Coordinates of C-alpha atoms in Angstrom, one line a residue:
M12 CA 238.0 262.2 -48.7
Y13 CA 235.4 259.7 -47.7
T14 CA 235.0 256.9 -50.3
K15 CA 232.5 254.1 -50.4
R16 CA 233.7 250.8 -49.3
R17 CA 234.3 248.5 -52.2
Q18 CA 234.8 244.8 -52.4
P19 CA 238.5 244.1 -52.7
Q20 CA 239.4 242.8 -56.1
R21 CA 242.0 240.0 -56.5
R22 CA 245.1 241.6 -58.0
N23 CA 248.7 240.8 -58.6
I24 CA 249.7 240.6 -54.9
Y25 CA 252.7 242.9 -54.9
H26 CA 254.3 240.7 -57.5
F27 CA 254.7 238.0 -54.8
T28 CA 256.4 235.1 -56.4
G29 CA 257.7 233.6 -53.2
P30 CA 255.9 231.8 -50.4
V31 CA 254.1 233.4 -47.5
A32 CA 255.3 232.5 -44.1
V33 CA 253.1 232.5 -41.0
I34 CA 255.1 232.4 -37.8
G35 CA 253.1 230.9 -34.9
A36 CA 250.4 228.2 -35.3
G37 CA 248.0 229.2 -32.6
V38 CA 244.5 230.4 -33.2
T39 CA 245.5 233.6 -35.0
G40 CA 248.3 232.0 -37.0
A41 CA 246.2 229.1 -38.2
S42 CA 243.5 231.5 -39.3
W43 CA 246.0 233.6 -41.3
A44 CA 247.4 230.5 -42.9
A45 CA 243.9 229.4 -43.9
L46 CA 243.1 232.8 -45.5
F47 CA 246.4 232.8 -47.5
A48 CA 246.0 229.2 -48.6
A49 CA 242.4 229.8 -49.5
H50 CA 243.7 232.4 -52.1
G51 CA 246.0 229.8 -53.6
L52 CA 249.2 231.1 -52.1
F53 CA 252.1 228.9 -51.2
V54 CA 252.0 229.0 -47.4
R55 CA 254.5 227.8 -44.8
L56 CA 253.2 227.6 -41.3
H57 CA 255.9 227.5 -38.5
D58 CA 255.8 226.8 -34.9
Q59 CA 258.6 225.4 -32.7
N60 CA 256.1 223.3 -30.8
P61 CA 255.4 220.2 -32.9
Q62 CA 252.0 219.5 -31.2
R63 CA 250.8 223.1 -31.7
L64 CA 252.1 223.0 -35.3
A65 CA 250.1 219.9 -36.0
S66 CA 246.9 221.2 -34.5
G67 CA 247.4 224.6 -36.2
L68 CA 247.8 222.9 -39.5
E69 CA 244.6 220.9 -39.1
R70 CA 242.8 224.0 -38.0
A71 CA 244.0 225.9 -41.0
R72 CA 242.8 223.2 -43.4
K73 CA 239.4 223.1 -41.8
H74 CA 239.1 226.9 -42.0
A75 CA 240.1 227.0 -45.7
I76 CA 237.6 224.3 -46.5
F77 CA 234.9 226.2 -44.7
L78 CA 235.6 229.2 -46.8
A79 CA 235.2 227.2 -50.0
D80 CA 232.1 225.4 -48.8
H81 CA 230.4 228.7 -47.9
G82 CA 231.2 230.5 -51.2
M83 CA 233.9 232.7 -49.5
A84 CA 236.8 231.4 -51.6
N85 CA 237.3 229.8 -54.9
P86 CA 237.4 226.0 -54.4
K87 CA 240.2 225.6 -57.0
S88 CA 242.3 228.2 -55.2
V89 CA 241.7 226.4 -51.9
E90 CA 242.7 223.1 -53.5
V91 CA 246.0 224.6 -54.7
G92 CA 246.7 226.4 -51.4
L93 CA 246.0 223.3 -49.3
R94 CA 248.1 221.1 -51.5
T95 CA 251.1 223.4 -51.0
L96 CA 250.5 224.4 -47.3
K97 CA 253.6 223.2 -45.6
P98 CA 254.3 222.8 -41.8
C99 CA 257.8 223.9 -40.7
T100 CA 259.4 223.3 -37.3
E101 CA 262.4 225.4 -38.2
L102 CA 261.8 229.2 -38.7
S103 CA 264.7 229.3 -41.2
E104 CA 262.9 226.9 -43.5
A105 CA 259.6 228.7 -43.2
V106 CA 261.0 232.1 -44.2
D107 CA 263.6 230.9 -46.8
G108 CA 262.7 232.8 -50.0
A109 CA 259.5 234.2 -48.4
A110 CA 258.0 237.4 -49.9
F111 CA 255.7 238.1 -47.0
V112 CA 256.0 237.1 -43.3
Q113 CA 253.0 237.3 -40.9
E114 CA 254.1 236.9 -37.3
A115 CA 251.5 235.6 -34.9
V116 CA 253.4 234.5 -31.8
F117 CA 252.9 235.2 -28.1
E118 CA 252.3 238.8 -27.2
S119 CA 255.7 239.6 -25.7
Y120 CA 258.5 242.0 -26.8
E121 CA 261.0 239.3 -26.0
V122 CA 259.3 236.6 -28.1
K123 CA 258.3 238.8 -31.0
G124 CA 261.7 240.5 -31.0
A125 CA 263.4 237.1 -31.3
V126 CA 261.2 236.4 -34.3
F127 CA 262.0 239.7 -36.0
E128 CA 265.7 239.1 -35.5
A129 CA 265.6 235.6 -36.9
V130 CA 263.5 236.6 -39.9
G131 CA 266.1 239.3 -40.7
R132 CA 268.8 236.6 -40.7
Y133 CA 266.9 234.0 -42.8
A134 CA 264.4 235.8 -45.0
P135 CA 265.2 237.7 -48.2
R136 CA 265.9 241.4 -47.8
H137 CA 262.8 242.3 -49.8
A138 CA 260.4 240.3 -47.6
L139 CA 257.7 242.3 -45.9
I140 CA 257.3 241.6 -42.2
A141 CA 254.0 242.1 -40.3
T142 CA 253.2 241.6 -36.7
S143 CA 249.8 240.5 -35.6
S144 CA 250.3 242.2 -32.2
S145 CA 247.2 243.9 -30.8
G146 CA 248.9 246.5 -28.7
L147 CA 252.7 246.2 -28.6
S148 CA 254.8 249.0 -30.1
I149 CA 256.0 248.2 -33.6
S150 CA 258.7 250.8 -33.2
R151 CA 260.1 248.9 -30.2
M152 CA 259.9 245.6 -32.1
Q153 CA 261.8 247.2 -35.0
T154 CA 264.9 247.6 -32.9
A155 CA 265.4 243.8 -33.2
A156 CA 264.9 243.8 -37.0
R157 CA 267.8 243.7 -39.4
Y158 CA 265.6 245.6 -42.0
P159 CA 263.2 247.7 -39.9
E160 CA 262.0 249.6 -42.9
R161 CA 260.2 246.4 -44.0
C162 CA 258.4 245.9 -40.7
R163 CA 255.0 247.2 -39.6
A164 CA 251.8 246.0 -37.9
G165 CA 249.3 244.0 -39.7
H166 CA 246.8 243.6 -36.9
P167 CA 243.7 241.5 -37.6
Y168 CA 240.4 241.4 -35.9
N169 CA 240.0 237.7 -35.0
P170 CA 239.5 235.4 -36.8
P171 CA 241.3 236.9 -39.7
H172 CA 240.0 234.4 -42.2
L173 CA 236.4 235.6 -41.5
I174 CA 236.6 239.3 -40.4
P175 CA 237.8 241.6 -43.1
L176 CA 239.5 244.3 -41.0
V177 CA 243.2 244.5 -40.8
E178 CA 245.0 247.5 -39.3
I179 CA 248.3 248.6 -40.9
A180 CA 250.4 250.7 -38.6
P181 CA 253.9 251.9 -39.4
G182 CA 256.7 252.1 -36.9
E183 CA 259.3 254.8 -36.5
H184 CA 261.4 253.3 -39.3
T185 CA 258.8 251.8 -41.6
A186 CA 259.2 252.8 -45.2
P187 CA 256.1 254.3 -46.9
E188 CA 256.4 251.8 -49.8
A189 CA 256.2 248.9 -47.3
V190 CA 252.9 250.2 -46.0
E191 CA 251.6 250.6 -49.6
A192 CA 252.8 247.1 -50.5
A193 CA 251.2 245.6 -47.4
Q194 CA 247.9 247.3 -48.2
Q195 CA 248.0 245.8 -51.7
F196 CA 248.8 242.4 -50.4
Y197 CA 246.0 242.3 -47.8
E198 CA 243.5 243.6 -50.4
G199 CA 244.6 240.8 -52.7
V200 CA 243.5 238.2 -50.1
G201 CA 240.1 239.8 -49.5
K202 CA 241.0 241.9 -46.4
T203 CA 239.9 245.5 -45.9
P204 CA 242.9 247.4 -44.6
V205 CA 242.8 250.6 -42.6
V206 CA 246.1 252.5 -42.5
L207 CA 247.2 254.5 -39.5
K208 CA 249.3 257.6 -40.2
R209 CA 251.2 257.0 -37.0
E210 CA 251.4 254.4 -34.3
V211 CA 249.2 254.7 -31.2
P212 CA 248.5 252.2 -28.5
G213 CA 245.7 249.8 -29.4
Y214 CA 245.7 251.1 -33.0
L215 CA 242.1 252.0 -34.1
A216 CA 239.6 249.3 -33.3
N217 CA 240.9 248.2 -29.9
R218 CA 241.5 251.8 -28.9
M219 CA 237.9 252.8 -29.6
S220 CA 236.7 249.6 -28.0
A221 CA 238.7 250.3 -24.9
A222 CA 237.1 253.8 -24.6
L223 CA 233.6 252.4 -24.9
W224 CA 234.3 249.5 -22.5
R225 CA 235.6 252.0 -19.8
E226 CA 232.3 253.8 -19.9
A227 CA 230.3 250.6 -20.0
I228 CA 232.1 249.5 -16.8
N229 CA 231.6 252.9 -15.2
L230 CA 227.8 252.8 -15.9
V231 CA 227.6 249.4 -14.0
L232 CA 229.9 250.5 -11.1
D233 CA 228.0 253.7 -10.7
G234 CA 224.7 251.8 -10.4
V235 CA 223.2 253.4 -13.5
A236 CA 222.3 250.1 -15.2
S237 CA 222.9 246.3 -14.9
V238 CA 225.6 244.5 -16.9
A239 CA 223.0 242.9 -19.1
D240 CA 221.2 246.2 -19.9
V241 CA 224.4 247.9 -20.7
D242 CA 225.2 245.1 -23.1
R243 CA 221.7 245.2 -24.6
A244 CA 222.0 249.0 -25.1
I245 CA 224.9 248.4 -27.4
H246 CA 224.0 245.2 -29.4
L247 CA 220.4 246.2 -29.9
G248 CA 221.0 249.8 -30.6
P249 CA 224.2 251.5 -32.0
G250 CA 225.8 248.1 -32.6
L251 CA 223.4 247.3 -35.3
R252 CA 224.3 250.6 -37.0
W253 CA 228.0 250.2 -36.5
A254 CA 227.8 246.9 -38.4
V255 CA 227.0 249.0 -41.4
M256 CA 228.9 252.2 -41.0
G257 CA 231.1 254.1 -38.6
P258 CA 230.3 257.0 -36.3
H259 CA 231.3 259.8 -38.5
L260 CA 229.2 258.7 -41.5
L261 CA 226.3 258.0 -39.2
Y262 CA 226.3 261.5 -37.8
H263 CA 226.9 262.9 -41.3
L264 CA 223.7 261.1 -42.5
G265 CA 221.9 262.1 -39.3
G266 CA 222.6 265.7 -40.2
G267 CA 220.3 265.5 -43.2
E268 CA 221.1 268.0 -46.0
G269 CA 223.5 269.8 -43.7
G270 CA 225.5 266.7 -43.0
I271 CA 228.1 266.6 -40.3
R272 CA 228.3 270.4 -40.0
Y273 CA 224.6 270.6 -39.2
H274 CA 224.9 267.7 -36.7
I275 CA 227.8 269.3 -34.8
E276 CA 226.2 272.8 -34.8
H277 CA 222.9 271.6 -33.4
L278 CA 224.2 268.9 -31.0
R279 CA 227.5 270.2 -29.9
D280 CA 226.2 271.4 -26.4
A281 CA 224.5 268.1 -25.8
K282 CA 227.6 266.0 -26.7
E283 CA 229.9 268.2 -24.6
A284 CA 227.6 267.9 -21.6
I285 CA 227.9 264.1 -21.9
W286 CA 231.7 264.2 -22.3
Q287 CA 232.0 266.4 -19.2
D288 CA 230.1 263.7 -17.3
L289 CA 232.2 260.8 -18.5
D290 CA 234.7 259.3 -16.1
D291 CA 238.3 259.2 -17.2
W292 CA 240.0 256.8 -14.9
K293 CA 243.3 255.3 -16.1
K294 CA 243.4 252.3 -13.8
M295 CA 240.6 249.7 -13.7
P296 CA 238.7 250.0 -10.4
P297 CA 239.5 247.0 -8.1
E298 CA 235.8 245.9 -7.8
T299 CA 235.4 245.6 -11.6
T300 CA 236.1 241.9 -12.0
E301 CA 233.7 240.7 -9.2
T302 CA 231.0 243.2 -10.2
L303 CA 231.0 242.1 -13.9
E304 CA 231.2 238.4 -13.0
R305 CA 228.1 238.7 -10.8
G306 CA 226.2 240.3 -13.7
L307 CA 227.3 237.8 -16.4
P308 CA 226.0 234.3 -17.0
G309 CA 228.1 231.3 -16.1
R310 CA 230.2 229.8 -18.9
G311 CA 228.0 226.7 -18.8
E312 CA 224.9 228.8 -19.5
L313 CA 226.3 230.2 -22.8

């Protein structure tokens, strides 16, 4: 059933009485820490690199203050969260007693697996564990976890303190109640979760983006249009619609009184003709990088 998007309401966040641990103080980790702190949660930010931890902590503070200054967070909650935001160089300290662990370390099975293993040793058994990975298999990462049933993907669209989407994807061993609890937790900090019924590479948003980008590249390589015009065709056309609603609802509305059924019945042949003409290469053509670079402005021009 399709339901209208509603603004998430602050609720009792899965009865979370313990702190929230963010593992990794890079761009994504600092953004997560800011979001959690802005909602008044007791946050521990961990990174084994002291310099990265210090810069991540400062970035998290600035992000949280930005949310308060722009009416996106309660200033009192931000004040509480920043007062209790704690940097930790030891992972064991960060996850001690934690109710929720958001991992945001380097995109590598080896690195993330080591984090999952360590969290299993030092965090309480009831702690939920989420990986911010954008494409690695959660099922494979679960093999390193002591309690794999508590682990699943909680993939944000960066930066997570600003963009509401978070993708919750279960692994092979994820318990259904862990997915439900994660959904409640993320809603409680203002996120809009989408829940995958099963794990697929790229989850939802990146998977659909990859499909669109392949065709965008192909249109340039085939000489159909320039890089600039392909980009304009998206951001000045369907991109404006997509900022409001997704493709299924758009076509449902486009079908008028008949809805999606009318749309499919009357445009099936036209859509199928386009699909038959789309390329389906699985490896990026070797000329892609140089061709796109020639069509894009230099970094200094942006």
